[in-house]
Amino acid sequence: MTELIVSPVGVGRPGRPVQPAEQDCYDLLDRLGIPYRWIDFSRAPETPEEFARIDTPLGVPGMKNLLFSDRKGSILLYVLLPREKRLNAKAFARSRGLPRLNMASPDALRELLHTSAGLVSLSELQYDTGHRIRVFLDRELLDLGQISMLPNVDLTLVGLSAGDVVDKLLPATGHGYEVLEPEDPAWAPMEERKESLT
């Protein structure tokens, strides 16, 4: 395994060349007047210690981004939660009167968010111009006050305030949000491990 190299924290748009999708993220944040910090890293982290190395410099907890859909793809739910938490997708769907949910297909990720599995993040909601996706944010993240996201690429992490996410970023993309409170059925113990989609 090669060494994980983490850059110093940068503020605002990086001075290095950026990919078009990454530029879309910074364009959106700059247009909305949202301050942000970022780091680059040399490869995907593989251990808890390596994840901590990319989370700690930004002072932001690790995030997990999940996009669920029903079998027809007509229901799409985006869930943002701390990396270490496990969502009971079956209970989450049942408590909202929804059919069984699966992880969104690669085709749906590509067509709707211009992304692929492992790269889903809040900034890509700007591509959901039909506002098909319902957004759910974990209360714990909102209370911590900081959120991180991939800027549409996989070796950079951006940190910004939770307040800017809910007050500026989500409204600009045309999305509201629902809060997953601690007592939500989504956190119920899973009856069988095989039914977990997280």
CSV table of C-alpha atoms in Angstrom, one decimal:
chain,number,residue,atom,x,y,z
A,1,MET,CA,0.0,0.0,0.0
A,2,THR,CA,1.4,3.4,-1.0
A,3,GLU,CA,1.7,6.1,1.6
A,4,LEU,CA,-1.4,8.4,2.0
A,5,ILE,CA,-0.3,12.0,1.4
A,6,VAL,CA,-2.6,14.7,2.6
A,7,SER,CA,-2.2,18.3,1.4
A,8,PRO,CA,-2.3,21.4,3.7
A,9,VAL,CA,-5.7,22.9,4.1
A,10,GLY,CA,-6.6,25.3,1.3
A,11,VAL,CA,-9.3,28.1,1.5
A,12,GLY,CA,-11.5,29.0,-1.4
A,13,ARG,CA,-11.1,27.8,-5.0
A,14,PRO,CA,-7.9,25.8,-5.5
A,15,GLY,CA,-5.1,27.4,-7.5
A,16,ARG,CA,-4.3,24.1,-9.2
A,17,PRO,CA,-6.1,22.9,-12.4
A,18,VAL,CA,-9.5,21.4,-11.7
A,19,GLN,CA,-11.7,19.0,-13.6
A,20,PRO,CA,-14.9,20.4,-15.2
A,21,ALA,CA,-17.2,18.6,-12.6
A,22,GLU,CA,-15.0,19.9,-9.8
A,23,GLN,CA,-15.3,23.4,-11.2
A,24,ASP,CA,-19.1,23.1,-11.1
A,25,CYS,CA,-18.9,22.6,-7.4
A,26,TYR,CA,-16.7,25.6,-6.8
A,27,ASP,CA,-18.7,27.8,-9.1
A,28,LEU,CA,-21.8,26.9,-7.1
A,29,LEU,CA,-20.2,27.6,-3.8
A,30,ASP,CA,-18.7,30.9,-5.0
A,31,ARG,CA,-21.9,32.1,-6.6
A,32,LEU,CA,-23.7,31.5,-3.3
A,33,GLY,CA,-21.0,33.2,-1.2
A,34,ILE,CA,-20.3,30.1,0.8
A,35,PRO,CA,-16.9,30.0,2.4
A,36,TYR,CA,-15.2,26.6,2.2
A,37,ARG,CA,-11.9,24.8,3.0
A,38,TRP,CA,-10.4,21.8,1.1
A,39,ILE,CA,-7.7,19.2,1.2
A,40,ASP,CA,-6.3,16.9,-1.5
A,41,PHE,CA,-5.1,13.4,-0.8
A,42,SER,CA,-3.1,11.0,-2.9
A,43,ARG,CA,-5.3,7.9,-2.8
A,44,ALA,CA,-8.5,6.7,-1.3
A,45,PRO,CA,-8.2,6.0,2.5
A,46,GLU,CA,-8.5,2.4,3.5
A,47,THR,CA,-8.4,2.3,7.3
A,48,PRO,CA,-10.0,4.2,10.1
A,49,GLU,CA,-6.7,5.9,10.8
A,50,GLU,CA,-6.4,7.0,7.2
A,51,PHE,CA,-10.0,8.3,7.2
A,52,ALA,CA,-9.2,10.3,10.3
A,53,ARG,CA,-6.2,11.8,8.5
A,54,ILE,CA,-8.4,13.4,5.9
A,55,ASP,CA,-11.2,14.3,8.2
A,56,THR,CA,-9.2,15.9,11.0
A,57,PRO,CA,-7.5,18.8,9.1
A,58,LEU,CA,-11.0,20.2,8.1
A,59,GLY,CA,-12.4,19.7,11.6
A,60,VAL,CA,-15.3,17.8,10.0
A,61,PRO,CA,-16.6,14.4,10.9
A,62,GLY,CA,-16.5,11.6,8.3
A,63,MET,CA,-19.7,11.5,6.2
A,64,LYS,CA,-21.6,8.7,4.5
A,65,ASN,CA,-23.7,9.6,1.4
A,66,LEU,CA,-26.5,7.1,0.4
A,67,LEU,CA,-28.8,7.3,-2.5
A,68,PHE,CA,-31.8,4.9,-2.5
A,69,SER,CA,-34.4,4.2,-5.1
A,70,ASP,CA,-37.4,2.0,-5.5
A,71,ARG,CA,-37.4,-0.7,-8.2
A,72,LYS,CA,-38.9,1.6,-10.8
A,73,GLY,CA,-36.6,4.5,-10.0
A,74,SER,CA,-39.5,6.8,-9.3
A,75,ILE,CA,-38.6,7.3,-5.6
A,76,LEU,CA,-35.2,8.7,-4.9
A,77,LEU,CA,-33.9,9.4,-1.3
A,78,TYR,CA,-30.6,10.9,-0.5
A,79,VAL,CA,-29.4,10.4,3.1
A,80,LEU,CA,-26.3,12.1,4.7
A,81,LEU,CA,-25.2,10.7,8.0
A,82,PRO,CA,-21.9,10.1,10.0
A,83,ARG,CA,-19.7,7.5,8.5
A,84,GLU,CA,-19.8,5.2,11.5
A,85,LYS,CA,-23.6,5.1,11.8
A,86,ARG,CA,-25.7,2.3,10.2
A,87,LEU,CA,-29.0,3.1,8.7
A,88,ASN,CA,-31.8,0.4,8.8
A,89,ALA,CA,-33.0,1.0,5.2
A,90,LYS,CA,-35.9,-1.4,5.6
A,91,ALA,CA,-37.2,0.4,8.7
A,92,PHE,CA,-36.5,3.8,7.1
A,93,ALA,CA,-38.7,2.9,4.1
A,94,ARG,CA,-41.4,1.2,6.1
A,95,SER,CA,-41.8,4.1,8.5
A,96,ARG,CA,-42.5,6.4,5.6
A,97,GLY,CA,-44.9,4.1,3.8
A,98,LEU,CA,-42.5,3.4,1.0
A,99,PRO,CA,-41.7,0.2,-0.9
A,100,ARG,CA,-38.5,-1.7,-0.3
A,101,LEU,CA,-35.5,0.5,-1.3
A,102,ASN,CA,-32.3,-0.5,-3.0
A,103,MET,CA,-29.1,1.5,-3.6
A,104,ALA,CA,-29.6,3.6,-6.7
A,105,SER,CA,-28.3,2.0,-9.9
A,106,PRO,CA,-25.1,3.1,-11.6
A,107,ASP,CA,-27.3,4.3,-14.5
A,108,ALA,CA,-29.4,6.4,-12.2
A,109,LEU,CA,-26.3,7.9,-10.6
A,110,ARG,CA,-24.8,8.8,-13.9
A,111,GLU,CA,-27.9,10.2,-15.5
A,112,LEU,CA,-29.3,12.1,-12.6
A,113,LEU,CA,-26.2,13.2,-10.7
A,114,HIS,CA,-23.4,12.8,-13.2
A,115,THR,CA,-21.5,10.6,-10.8
A,116,SER,CA,-20.8,7.0,-9.8
A,117,ALA,CA,-21.0,4.9,-6.6
A,118,GLY,CA,-18.6,6.2,-3.9
A,119,LEU,CA,-18.7,9.7,-5.2
A,120,VAL,CA,-22.2,10.9,-4.4
A,121,SER,CA,-22.2,14.2,-2.5
A,122,LEU,CA,-24.4,17.2,-1.8
A,123,SER,CA,-22.9,19.4,-4.5
A,124,GLU,CA,-24.2,17.0,-7.2
A,125,LEU,CA,-27.8,17.9,-6.3
A,126,GLN,CA,-27.4,20.8,-8.6
A,127,TYR,CA,-27.7,18.4,-11.5
A,128,ASP,CA,-31.1,17.1,-10.2
A,129,THR,CA,-32.9,19.9,-12.0
A,130,GLY,CA,-36.2,18.1,-11.9
A,131,HIS,CA,-35.9,17.9,-8.1
A,132,ARG,CA,-36.7,14.2,-8.0
A,133,ILE,CA,-34.6,13.5,-4.9
A,134,ARG,CA,-35.8,13.9,-1.3
A,135,VAL,CA,-32.9,14.9,1.0
A,136,PHE,CA,-32.5,13.6,4.6
A,137,LEU,CA,-29.9,15.0,7.0
A,138,ASP,CA,-28.9,13.3,10.2
A,139,ARG,CA,-29.5,15.6,13.3
A,140,GLU,CA,-26.1,14.8,14.6
A,141,LEU,CA,-24.4,16.4,11.6
A,142,LEU,CA,-26.6,19.5,11.9
A,143,ASP,CA,-25.8,19.9,15.6
A,144,LEU,CA,-22.0,19.5,14.9
A,145,GLY,CA,-22.3,22.5,12.6
A,146,GLN,CA,-19.9,21.3,9.9
A,147,ILE,CA,-20.3,19.1,6.8
A,148,SER,CA,-17.9,17.7,4.3
A,149,MET,CA,-18.4,16.7,0.7
A,150,LEU,CA,-16.5,15.5,-2.3
A,151,PRO,CA,-16.5,18.3,-4.9
A,152,ASN,CA,-17.6,15.9,-7.7
A,153,VAL,CA,-14.1,14.2,-7.7
A,154,ASP,CA,-12.7,11.5,-5.5
A,155,LEU,CA,-9.4,12.8,-4.1
A,156,THR,CA,-10.4,16.1,-2.7
A,157,LEU,CA,-12.6,16.9,0.3
A,158,VAL,CA,-14.4,20.2,1.0
A,159,GLY,CA,-15.6,21.4,4.4
A,160,LEU,CA,-18.3,24.0,4.9
A,161,SER,CA,-20.8,24.9,7.6
A,162,ALA,CA,-24.0,23.0,8.0
A,163,GLY,CA,-25.8,26.3,8.2
A,164,ASP,CA,-24.7,27.2,4.7
A,165,VAL,CA,-25.7,23.8,3.4
A,166,VAL,CA,-29.3,24.2,4.7
A,167,ASP,CA,-29.7,27.9,4.2
A,168,LYS,CA,-28.0,28.4,0.9
A,169,LEU,CA,-26.8,25.3,-0.9
A,170,LEU,CA,-29.9,23.2,-0.7
A,171,PRO,CA,-32.3,26.0,-1.6
A,172,ALA,CA,-30.1,27.0,-4.5
A,173,THR,CA,-30.4,23.5,-5.9
A,174,GLY,CA,-34.2,23.5,-5.4
A,175,HIS,CA,-34.2,20.9,-2.6
A,176,GLY,CA,-35.7,21.0,0.8
A,177,TYR,CA,-34.6,18.5,3.5
A,178,GLU,CA,-35.9,16.4,6.3
A,179,VAL,CA,-34.1,15.7,9.6
A,180,LEU,CA,-33.4,12.2,10.8
A,181,GLU,CA,-33.8,12.7,14.6
A,182,PRO,CA,-32.3,10.2,17.1
A,183,GLU,CA,-35.6,8.5,17.7
A,184,ASP,CA,-36.2,7.9,14.0
A,185,PRO,CA,-37.0,4.3,13.0
A,186,ALA,CA,-34.1,4.5,10.6
A,187,TRP,CA,-31.8,3.8,13.5
A,188,ALA,CA,-33.6,0.7,14.7
A,189,PRO,CA,-31.4,-2.4,15.0
A,190,MET,CA,-31.4,-4.5,11.9
A,191,GLU,CA,-33.2,-7.8,12.1
A,192,GLU,CA,-30.9,-9.5,9.6
A,193,ARG,CA,-27.5,-8.3,8.5
A,194,LYS,CA,-28.3,-9.3,4.9
A,195,GLU,CA,-31.1,-6.8,4.7
A,196,SER,CA,-28.8,-3.8,5.4
A,197,LEU,CA,-28.1,-1.6,2.5
A,198,THR,CA,-25.5,0.5,4.1
